[in-house]
PDB file of C-alpha atoms and ligand atoms in Angstrom:
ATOM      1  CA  UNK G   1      16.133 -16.987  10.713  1.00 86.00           C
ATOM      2  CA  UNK G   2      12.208 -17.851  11.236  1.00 95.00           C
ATOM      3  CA  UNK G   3       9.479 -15.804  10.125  1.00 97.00           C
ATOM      4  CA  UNK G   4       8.971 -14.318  13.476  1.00 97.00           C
ATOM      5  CA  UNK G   5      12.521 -13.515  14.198  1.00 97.00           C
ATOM      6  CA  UNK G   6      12.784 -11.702  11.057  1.00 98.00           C
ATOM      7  CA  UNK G   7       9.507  -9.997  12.055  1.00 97.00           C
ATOM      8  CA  UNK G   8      10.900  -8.967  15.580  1.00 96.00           C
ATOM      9  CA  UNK G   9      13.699  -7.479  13.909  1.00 97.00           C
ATOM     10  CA  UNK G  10      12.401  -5.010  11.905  1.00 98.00           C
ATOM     11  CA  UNK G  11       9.036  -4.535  14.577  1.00 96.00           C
ATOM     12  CA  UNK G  12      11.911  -3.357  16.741  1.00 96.00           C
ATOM     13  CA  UNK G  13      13.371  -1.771  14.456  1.00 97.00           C
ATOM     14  CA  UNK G  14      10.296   0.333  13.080  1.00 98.00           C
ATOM     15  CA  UNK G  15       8.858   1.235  16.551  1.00 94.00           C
ATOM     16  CA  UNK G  16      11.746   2.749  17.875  1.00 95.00           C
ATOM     17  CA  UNK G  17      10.919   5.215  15.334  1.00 97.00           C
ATOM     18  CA  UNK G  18       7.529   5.325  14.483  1.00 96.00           C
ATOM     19  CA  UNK G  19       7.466   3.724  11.230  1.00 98.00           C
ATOM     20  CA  UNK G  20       4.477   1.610  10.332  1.00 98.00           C
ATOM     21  CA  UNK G  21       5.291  -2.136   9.118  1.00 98.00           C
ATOM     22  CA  UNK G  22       3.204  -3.820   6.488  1.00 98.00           C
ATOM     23  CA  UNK G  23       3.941  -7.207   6.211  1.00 98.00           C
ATOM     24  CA  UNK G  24       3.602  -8.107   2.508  1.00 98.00           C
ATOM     25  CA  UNK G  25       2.097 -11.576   2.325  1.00 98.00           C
ATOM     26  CA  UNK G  26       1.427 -12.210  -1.308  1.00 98.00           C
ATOM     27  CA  UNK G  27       2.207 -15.595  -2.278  1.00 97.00           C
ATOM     28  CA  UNK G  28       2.654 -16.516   1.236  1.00 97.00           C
ATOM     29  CA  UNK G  29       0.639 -19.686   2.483  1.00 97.00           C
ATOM     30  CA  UNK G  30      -1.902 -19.006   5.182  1.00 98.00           C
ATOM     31  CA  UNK G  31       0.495 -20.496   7.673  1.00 97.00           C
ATOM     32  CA  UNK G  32       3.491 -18.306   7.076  1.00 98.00           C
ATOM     33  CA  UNK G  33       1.061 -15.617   7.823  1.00 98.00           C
ATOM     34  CA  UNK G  34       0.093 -16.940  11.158  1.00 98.00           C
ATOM     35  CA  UNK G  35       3.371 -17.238  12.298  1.00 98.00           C
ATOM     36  CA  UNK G  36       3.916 -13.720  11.659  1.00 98.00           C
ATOM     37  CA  UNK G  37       0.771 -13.073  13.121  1.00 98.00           C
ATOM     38  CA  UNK G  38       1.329 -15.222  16.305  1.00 98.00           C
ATOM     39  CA  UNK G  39       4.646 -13.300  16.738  1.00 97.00           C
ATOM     40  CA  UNK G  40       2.207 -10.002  16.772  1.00 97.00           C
ATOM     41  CA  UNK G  41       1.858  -8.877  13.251  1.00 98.00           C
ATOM     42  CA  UNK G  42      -1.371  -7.463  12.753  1.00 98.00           C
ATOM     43  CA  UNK G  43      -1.255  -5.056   9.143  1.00 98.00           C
ATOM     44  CA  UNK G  44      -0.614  -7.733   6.147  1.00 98.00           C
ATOM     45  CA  UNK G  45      -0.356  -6.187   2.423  1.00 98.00           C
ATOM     46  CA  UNK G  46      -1.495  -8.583  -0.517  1.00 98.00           C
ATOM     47  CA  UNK G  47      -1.291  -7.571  -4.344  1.00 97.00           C
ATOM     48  CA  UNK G  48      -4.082  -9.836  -5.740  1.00 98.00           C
ATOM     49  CA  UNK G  49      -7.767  -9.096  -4.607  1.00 98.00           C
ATOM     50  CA  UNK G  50      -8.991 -12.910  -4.517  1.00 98.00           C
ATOM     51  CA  UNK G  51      -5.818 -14.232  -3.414  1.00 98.00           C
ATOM     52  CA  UNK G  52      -6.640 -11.307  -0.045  1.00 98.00           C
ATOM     53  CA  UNK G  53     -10.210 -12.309   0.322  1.00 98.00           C
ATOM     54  CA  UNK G  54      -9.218 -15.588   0.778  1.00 98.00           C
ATOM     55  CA  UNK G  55      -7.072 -15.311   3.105  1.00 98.00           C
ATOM     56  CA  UNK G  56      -9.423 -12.535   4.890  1.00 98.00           C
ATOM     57  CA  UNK G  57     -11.561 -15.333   5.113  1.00 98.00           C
ATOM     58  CA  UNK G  58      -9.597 -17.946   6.860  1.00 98.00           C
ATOM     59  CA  UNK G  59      -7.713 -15.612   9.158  1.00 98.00           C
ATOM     60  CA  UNK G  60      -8.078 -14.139  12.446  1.00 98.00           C
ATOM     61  CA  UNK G  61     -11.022 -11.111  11.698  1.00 98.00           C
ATOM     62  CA  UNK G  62      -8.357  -8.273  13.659  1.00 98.00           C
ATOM     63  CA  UNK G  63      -6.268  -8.413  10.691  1.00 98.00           C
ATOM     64  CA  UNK G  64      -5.846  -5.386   9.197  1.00 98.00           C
ATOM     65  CA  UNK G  65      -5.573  -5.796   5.384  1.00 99.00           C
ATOM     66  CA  UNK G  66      -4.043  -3.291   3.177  1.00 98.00           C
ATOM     67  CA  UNK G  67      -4.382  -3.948  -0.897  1.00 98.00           C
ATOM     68  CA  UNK G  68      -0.795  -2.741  -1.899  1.00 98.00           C
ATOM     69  CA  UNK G  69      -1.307  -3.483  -5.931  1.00 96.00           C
ATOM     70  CA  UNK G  70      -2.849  -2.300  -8.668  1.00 96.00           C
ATOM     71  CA  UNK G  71      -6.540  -2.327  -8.470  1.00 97.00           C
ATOM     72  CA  UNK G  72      -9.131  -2.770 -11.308  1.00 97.00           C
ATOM     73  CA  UNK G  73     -12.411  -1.452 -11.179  1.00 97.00           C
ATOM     74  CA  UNK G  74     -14.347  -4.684 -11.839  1.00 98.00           C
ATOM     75  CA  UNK G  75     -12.901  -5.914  -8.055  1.00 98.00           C
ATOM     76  CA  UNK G  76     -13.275  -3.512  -5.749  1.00 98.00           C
ATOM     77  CA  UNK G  77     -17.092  -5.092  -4.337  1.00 98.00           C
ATOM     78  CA  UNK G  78     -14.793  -7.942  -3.073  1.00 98.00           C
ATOM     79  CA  UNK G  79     -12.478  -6.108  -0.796  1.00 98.00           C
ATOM     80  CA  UNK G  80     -14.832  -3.170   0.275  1.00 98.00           C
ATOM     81  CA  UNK G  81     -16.491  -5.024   3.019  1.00 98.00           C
ATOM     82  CA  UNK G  82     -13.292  -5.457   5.096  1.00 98.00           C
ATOM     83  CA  UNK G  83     -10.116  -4.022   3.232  1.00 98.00           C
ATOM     84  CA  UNK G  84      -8.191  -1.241   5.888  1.00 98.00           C
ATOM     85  CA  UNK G  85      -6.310   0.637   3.099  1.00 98.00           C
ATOM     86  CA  UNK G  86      -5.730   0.543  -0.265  1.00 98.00           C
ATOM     87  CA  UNK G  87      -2.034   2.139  -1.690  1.00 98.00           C
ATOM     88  CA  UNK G  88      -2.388   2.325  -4.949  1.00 97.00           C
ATOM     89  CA  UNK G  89      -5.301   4.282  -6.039  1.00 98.00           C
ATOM     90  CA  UNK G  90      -4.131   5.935  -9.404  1.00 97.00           C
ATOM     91  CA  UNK G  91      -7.334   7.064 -11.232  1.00 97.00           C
ATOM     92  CA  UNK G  92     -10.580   9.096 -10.207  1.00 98.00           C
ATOM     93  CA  UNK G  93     -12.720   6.155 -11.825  1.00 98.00           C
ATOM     94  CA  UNK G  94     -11.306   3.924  -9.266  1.00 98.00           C
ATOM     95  CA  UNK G  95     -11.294   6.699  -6.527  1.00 98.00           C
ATOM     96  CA  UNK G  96     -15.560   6.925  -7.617  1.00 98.00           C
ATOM     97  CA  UNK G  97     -15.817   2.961  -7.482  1.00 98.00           C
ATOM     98  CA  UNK G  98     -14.180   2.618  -4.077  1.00 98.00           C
ATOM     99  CA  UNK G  99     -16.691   5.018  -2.661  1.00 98.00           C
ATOM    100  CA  UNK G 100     -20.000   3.562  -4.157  1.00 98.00           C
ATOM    101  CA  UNK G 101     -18.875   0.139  -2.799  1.00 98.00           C
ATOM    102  CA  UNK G 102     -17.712   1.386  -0.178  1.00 98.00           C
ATOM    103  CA  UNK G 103     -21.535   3.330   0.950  1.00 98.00           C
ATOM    104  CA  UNK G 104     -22.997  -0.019   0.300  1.00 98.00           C
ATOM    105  CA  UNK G 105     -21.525  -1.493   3.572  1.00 98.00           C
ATOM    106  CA  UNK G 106     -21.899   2.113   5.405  1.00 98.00           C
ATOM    107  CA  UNK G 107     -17.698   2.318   5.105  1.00 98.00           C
ATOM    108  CA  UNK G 108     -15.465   5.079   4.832  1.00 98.00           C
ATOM    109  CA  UNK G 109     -12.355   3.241   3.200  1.00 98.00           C
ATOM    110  CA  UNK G 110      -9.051   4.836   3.814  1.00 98.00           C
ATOM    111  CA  UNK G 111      -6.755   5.273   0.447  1.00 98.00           C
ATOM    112  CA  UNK G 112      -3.447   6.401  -0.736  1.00 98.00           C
ATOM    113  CA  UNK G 113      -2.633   7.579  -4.314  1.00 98.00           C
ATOM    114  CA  UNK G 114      -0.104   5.679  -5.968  1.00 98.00           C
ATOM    115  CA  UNK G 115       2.180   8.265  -7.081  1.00 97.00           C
ATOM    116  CA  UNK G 116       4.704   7.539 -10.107  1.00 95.00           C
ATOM    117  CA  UNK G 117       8.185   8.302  -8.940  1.00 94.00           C
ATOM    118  CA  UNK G 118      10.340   5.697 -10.918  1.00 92.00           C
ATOM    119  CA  UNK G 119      11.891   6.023 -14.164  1.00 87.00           C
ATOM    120  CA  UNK G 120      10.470   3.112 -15.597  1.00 83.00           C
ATOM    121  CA  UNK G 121       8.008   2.302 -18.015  1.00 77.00           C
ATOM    122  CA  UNK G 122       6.036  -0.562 -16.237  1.00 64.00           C
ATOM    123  CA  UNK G 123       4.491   0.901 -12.941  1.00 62.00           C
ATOM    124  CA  UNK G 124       1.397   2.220 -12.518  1.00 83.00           C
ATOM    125  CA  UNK G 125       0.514   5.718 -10.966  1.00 94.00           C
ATOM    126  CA  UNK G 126      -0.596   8.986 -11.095  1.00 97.00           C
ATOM    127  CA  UNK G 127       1.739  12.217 -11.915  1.00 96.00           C
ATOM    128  CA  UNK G 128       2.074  15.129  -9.658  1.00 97.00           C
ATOM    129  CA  UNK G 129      -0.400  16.936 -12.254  1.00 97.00           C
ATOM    130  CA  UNK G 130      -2.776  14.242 -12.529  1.00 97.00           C
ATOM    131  CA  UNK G 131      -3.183  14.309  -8.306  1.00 98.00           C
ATOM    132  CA  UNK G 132      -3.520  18.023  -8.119  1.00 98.00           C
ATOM    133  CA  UNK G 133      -6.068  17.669 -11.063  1.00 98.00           C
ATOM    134  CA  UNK G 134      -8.009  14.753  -9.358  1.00 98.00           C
ATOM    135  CA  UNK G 135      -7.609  16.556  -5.792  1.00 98.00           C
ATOM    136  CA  UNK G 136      -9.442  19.722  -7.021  1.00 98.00           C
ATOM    137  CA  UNK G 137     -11.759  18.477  -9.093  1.00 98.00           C
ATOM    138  CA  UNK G 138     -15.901  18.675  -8.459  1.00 97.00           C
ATOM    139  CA  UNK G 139     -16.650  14.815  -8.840  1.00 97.00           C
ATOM    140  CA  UNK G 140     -13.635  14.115  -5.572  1.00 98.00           C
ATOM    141  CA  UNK G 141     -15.194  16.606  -3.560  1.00 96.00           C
ATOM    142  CA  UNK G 142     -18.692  14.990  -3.509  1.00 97.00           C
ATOM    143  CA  UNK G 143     -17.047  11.408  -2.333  1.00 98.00           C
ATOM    144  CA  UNK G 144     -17.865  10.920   1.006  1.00 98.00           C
ATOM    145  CA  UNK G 145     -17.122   7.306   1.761  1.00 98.00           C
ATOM    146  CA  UNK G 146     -13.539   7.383   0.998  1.00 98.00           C
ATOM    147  CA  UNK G 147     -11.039   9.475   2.617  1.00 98.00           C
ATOM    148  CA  UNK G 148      -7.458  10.309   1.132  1.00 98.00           C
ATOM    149  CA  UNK G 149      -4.600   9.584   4.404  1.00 98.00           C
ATOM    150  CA  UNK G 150      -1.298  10.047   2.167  1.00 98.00           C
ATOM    151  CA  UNK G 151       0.623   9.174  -0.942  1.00 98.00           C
ATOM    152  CA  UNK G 152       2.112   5.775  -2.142  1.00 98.00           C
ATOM    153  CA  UNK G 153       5.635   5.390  -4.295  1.00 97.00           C
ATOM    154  CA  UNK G 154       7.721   2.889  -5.497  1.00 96.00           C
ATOM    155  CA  UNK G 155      11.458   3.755  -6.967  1.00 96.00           C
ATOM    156  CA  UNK G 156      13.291   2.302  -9.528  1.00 95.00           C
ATOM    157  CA  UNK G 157      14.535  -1.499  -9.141  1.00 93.00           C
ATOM    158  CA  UNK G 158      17.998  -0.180  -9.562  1.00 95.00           C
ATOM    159  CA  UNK G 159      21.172  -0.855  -7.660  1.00 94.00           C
ATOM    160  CA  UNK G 160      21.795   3.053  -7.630  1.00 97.00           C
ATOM    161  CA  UNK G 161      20.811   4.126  -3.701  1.00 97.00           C
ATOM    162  CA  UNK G 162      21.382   8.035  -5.262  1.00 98.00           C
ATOM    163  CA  UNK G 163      18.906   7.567  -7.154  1.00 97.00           C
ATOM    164  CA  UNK G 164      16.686   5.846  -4.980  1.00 98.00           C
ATOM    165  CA  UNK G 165      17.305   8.733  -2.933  1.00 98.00           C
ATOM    166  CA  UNK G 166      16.262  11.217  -4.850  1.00 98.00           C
ATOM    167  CA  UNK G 167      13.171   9.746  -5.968  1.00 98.00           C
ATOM    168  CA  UNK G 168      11.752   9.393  -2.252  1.00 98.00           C
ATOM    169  CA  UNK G 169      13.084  12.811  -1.450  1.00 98.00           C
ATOM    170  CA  UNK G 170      10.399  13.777  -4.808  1.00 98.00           C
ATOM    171  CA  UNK G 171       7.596  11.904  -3.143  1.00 98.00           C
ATOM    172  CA  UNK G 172       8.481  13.396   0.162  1.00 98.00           C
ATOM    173  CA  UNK G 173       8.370  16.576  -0.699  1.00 98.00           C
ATOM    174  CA  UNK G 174       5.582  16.560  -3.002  1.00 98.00           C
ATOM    175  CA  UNK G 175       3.464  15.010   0.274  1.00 98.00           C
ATOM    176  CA  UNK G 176       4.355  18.341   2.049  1.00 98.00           C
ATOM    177  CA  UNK G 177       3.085  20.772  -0.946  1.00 98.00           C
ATOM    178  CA  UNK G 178      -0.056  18.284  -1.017  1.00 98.00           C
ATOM    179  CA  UNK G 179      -0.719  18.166   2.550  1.00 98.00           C
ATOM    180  CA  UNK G 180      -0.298  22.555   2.580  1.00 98.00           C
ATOM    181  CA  UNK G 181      -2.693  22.792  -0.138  1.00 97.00           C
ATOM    182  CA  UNK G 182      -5.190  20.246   0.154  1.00 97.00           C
ATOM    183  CA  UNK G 183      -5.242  19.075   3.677  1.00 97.00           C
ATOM    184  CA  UNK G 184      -3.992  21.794   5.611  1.00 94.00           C
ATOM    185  CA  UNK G 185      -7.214  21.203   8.166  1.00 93.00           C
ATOM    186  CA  UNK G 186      -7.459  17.686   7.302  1.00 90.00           C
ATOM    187  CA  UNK G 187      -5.570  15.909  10.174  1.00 93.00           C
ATOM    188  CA  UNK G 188      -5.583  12.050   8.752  1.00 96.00           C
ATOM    189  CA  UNK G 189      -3.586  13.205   5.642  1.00 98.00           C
ATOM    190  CA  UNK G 190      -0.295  11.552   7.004  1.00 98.00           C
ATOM    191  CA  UNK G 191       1.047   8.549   5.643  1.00 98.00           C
ATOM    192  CA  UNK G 192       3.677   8.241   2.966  1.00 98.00           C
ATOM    193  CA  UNK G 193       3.934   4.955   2.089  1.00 98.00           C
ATOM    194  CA  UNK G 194       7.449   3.597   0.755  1.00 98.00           C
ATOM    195  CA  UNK G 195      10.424   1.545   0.926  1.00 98.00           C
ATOM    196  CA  UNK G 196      10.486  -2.169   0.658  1.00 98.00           C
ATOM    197  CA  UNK G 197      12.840  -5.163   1.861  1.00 98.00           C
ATOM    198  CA  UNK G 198      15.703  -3.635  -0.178  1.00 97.00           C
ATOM    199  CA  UNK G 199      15.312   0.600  -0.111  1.00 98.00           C
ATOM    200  CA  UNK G 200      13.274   0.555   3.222  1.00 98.00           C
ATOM    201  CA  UNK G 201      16.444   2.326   5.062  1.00 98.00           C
ATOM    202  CA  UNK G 202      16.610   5.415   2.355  1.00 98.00           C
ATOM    203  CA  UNK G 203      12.643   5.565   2.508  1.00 98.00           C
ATOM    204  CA  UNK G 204      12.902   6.084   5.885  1.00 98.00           C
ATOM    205  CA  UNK G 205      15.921   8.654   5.929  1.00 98.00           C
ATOM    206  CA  UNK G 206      13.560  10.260   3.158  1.00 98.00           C
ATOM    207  CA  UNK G 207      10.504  10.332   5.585  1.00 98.00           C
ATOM    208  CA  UNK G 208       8.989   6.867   5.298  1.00 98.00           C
ATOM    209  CA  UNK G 209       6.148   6.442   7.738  1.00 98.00           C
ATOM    210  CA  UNK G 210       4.936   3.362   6.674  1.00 98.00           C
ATOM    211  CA  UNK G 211       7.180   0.581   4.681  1.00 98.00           C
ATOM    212  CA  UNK G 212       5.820  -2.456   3.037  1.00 98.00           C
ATOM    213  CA  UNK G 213       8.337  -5.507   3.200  1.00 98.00           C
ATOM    214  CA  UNK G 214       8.103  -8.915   2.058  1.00 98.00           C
ATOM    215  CA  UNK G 215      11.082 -11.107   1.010  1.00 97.00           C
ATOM    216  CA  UNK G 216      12.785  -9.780   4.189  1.00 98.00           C
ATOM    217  CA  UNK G 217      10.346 -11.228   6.524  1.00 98.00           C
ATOM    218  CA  UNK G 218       8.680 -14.124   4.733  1.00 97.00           C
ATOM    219  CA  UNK G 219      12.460 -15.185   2.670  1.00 93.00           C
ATOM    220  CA  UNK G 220      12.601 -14.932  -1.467  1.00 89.00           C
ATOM    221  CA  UNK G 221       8.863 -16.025  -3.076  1.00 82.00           C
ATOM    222  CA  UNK G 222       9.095 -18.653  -5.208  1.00 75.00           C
ATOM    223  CA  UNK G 223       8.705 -17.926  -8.451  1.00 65.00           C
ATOM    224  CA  UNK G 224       6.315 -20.912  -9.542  1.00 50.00           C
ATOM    225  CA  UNK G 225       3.880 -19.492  -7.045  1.00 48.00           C
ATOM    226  CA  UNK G 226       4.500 -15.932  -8.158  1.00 48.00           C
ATOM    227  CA  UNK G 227       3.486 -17.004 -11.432  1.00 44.00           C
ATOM    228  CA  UNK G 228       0.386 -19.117 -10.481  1.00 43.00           C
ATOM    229  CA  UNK G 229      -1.030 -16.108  -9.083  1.00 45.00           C
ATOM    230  CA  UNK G 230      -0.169 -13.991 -11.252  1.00 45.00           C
ATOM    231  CA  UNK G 231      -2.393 -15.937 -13.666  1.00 42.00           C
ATOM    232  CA  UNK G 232      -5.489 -16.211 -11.835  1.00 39.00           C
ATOM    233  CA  UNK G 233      -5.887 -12.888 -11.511  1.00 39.00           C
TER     234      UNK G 233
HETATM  235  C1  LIG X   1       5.779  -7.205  -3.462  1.00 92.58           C
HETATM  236  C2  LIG X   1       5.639  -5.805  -3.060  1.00 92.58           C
HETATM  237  C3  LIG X   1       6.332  -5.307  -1.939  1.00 92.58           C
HETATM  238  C4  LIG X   1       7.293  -6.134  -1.104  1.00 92.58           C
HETATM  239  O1  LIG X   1       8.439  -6.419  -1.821  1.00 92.58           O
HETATM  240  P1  LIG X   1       9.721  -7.090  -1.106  1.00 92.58           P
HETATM  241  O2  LIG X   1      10.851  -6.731  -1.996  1.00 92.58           O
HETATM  242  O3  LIG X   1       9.453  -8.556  -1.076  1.00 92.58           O
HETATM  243  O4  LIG X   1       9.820  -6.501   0.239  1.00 92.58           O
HETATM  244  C5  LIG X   1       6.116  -3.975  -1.578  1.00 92.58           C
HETATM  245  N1  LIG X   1       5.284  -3.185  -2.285  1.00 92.58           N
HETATM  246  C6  LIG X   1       4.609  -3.619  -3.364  1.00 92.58           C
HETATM  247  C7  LIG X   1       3.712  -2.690  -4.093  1.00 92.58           C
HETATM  248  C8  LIG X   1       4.772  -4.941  -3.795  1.00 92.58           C
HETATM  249  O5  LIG X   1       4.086  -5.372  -4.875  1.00 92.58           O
END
């Protein structure tokens, strides 16, 4: 199947319910993105900062770009001026970056925080303690140029869909205590970002409202190019 029959797929697929689809692009050449964006794709997810600005650059300018990886400090100037949402905020320092940069171009830059659901090691994120701390503390309260719409997970890479399950039913439900505590007058606090080309179906049966595929649309990366990128960042 093409690109944009893959796309149509899950677009169908998504809309019927109301699920947003982030089409993740990393690695991608600029062409496979404008097929997908020819067949009506308009939200594309990147992991590397340079790697989005580039193509932010040679693309159509109603793209929406969302940042779906980890993001240092040091980079956020270069995606401030047009980035639509970064996932993956997991620190206050980077929450305090995003809105200086962001007051520079007169922005208010819409952000999830990355919550860490999986039982590994590797992936970055913020606990359930470490978002209440950052929600209630002084120095969030005074940011005024970013603006907190939901939370972002990723589960374990395991073949086990139980417990894929029960780690989006965590994030789920600790979106609902957030949202009651935090956000309770705060309409725009609504996203939960999860589920990818292989667990998008249990994110969604866990409350998914926005999934972020890749190899399902745009076929496997290759992993020469993964691993170019991976060193110019
Ligand atoms: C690469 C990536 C995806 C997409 O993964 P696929 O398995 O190709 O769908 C989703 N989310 C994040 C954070 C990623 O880095």
């Amino acid at each position: 199947m093409s690109i944009a029959d893959n796309l149509l797929k899950y677009k169908k697929e998504l809309s019927a319910i109301d699920v947003e689809l982030v089409a993740v692009s990393k690695t991608q050449p600029v062409e496979s993105i404008e097929e997908a964006y020819t067949a009506g794709q308009r939200i594309f997810g990147e992991n590397l900062v340079q790697e989005m600005a580039e193509k932010y650059e040679k693309l159509p300018k109603d793209i929406e770009w969302h940042l779906i990886g980890h993001l240092q400090t040091n980079k956020v100037k270069y995606l401030a001026p047009f980035v639509t949402l970064i996932h993956a905020v997991d620190s206050l320092k980077l929450l305090i970056e995003i809105n200086k940069q962001a007051a520079k171009y007169n922005r208010i830059i819409d952000c999830l925080l990355q919550v860490y659901i999986a039982d590994e090691e590797t992936k970055f994120g913020l606990g359930f303690d470490e978002v209440i701390d950052l929600l209630r503390s002084e120095s969030f309260k005074e940011l005024k140029n970013i603006r907190i719409t939901g939370l972002m997970g990723i589960a374990t890479n395991t073949k086990n869909p139980k417990q894929i399950k029960a780690e989006f039913y965590e994030l789920r439900t600790f979106f609902k205590g957030i949202k009651e505590s935090f956000f309770n007058t705060d309409g725009s606090f609504t996203e939960i970002s999860m589920g990818m080309s292989d667990d998008y179906k249990i994110a969604i049966e866990e409350g998914s409202t926005m999934v972020r595929i890749g190899s399902g649309i745009f076929g496997k990366r290759a992993a020469k190019q993964v691993k170019k990128s991976q060193t110019e960042d």
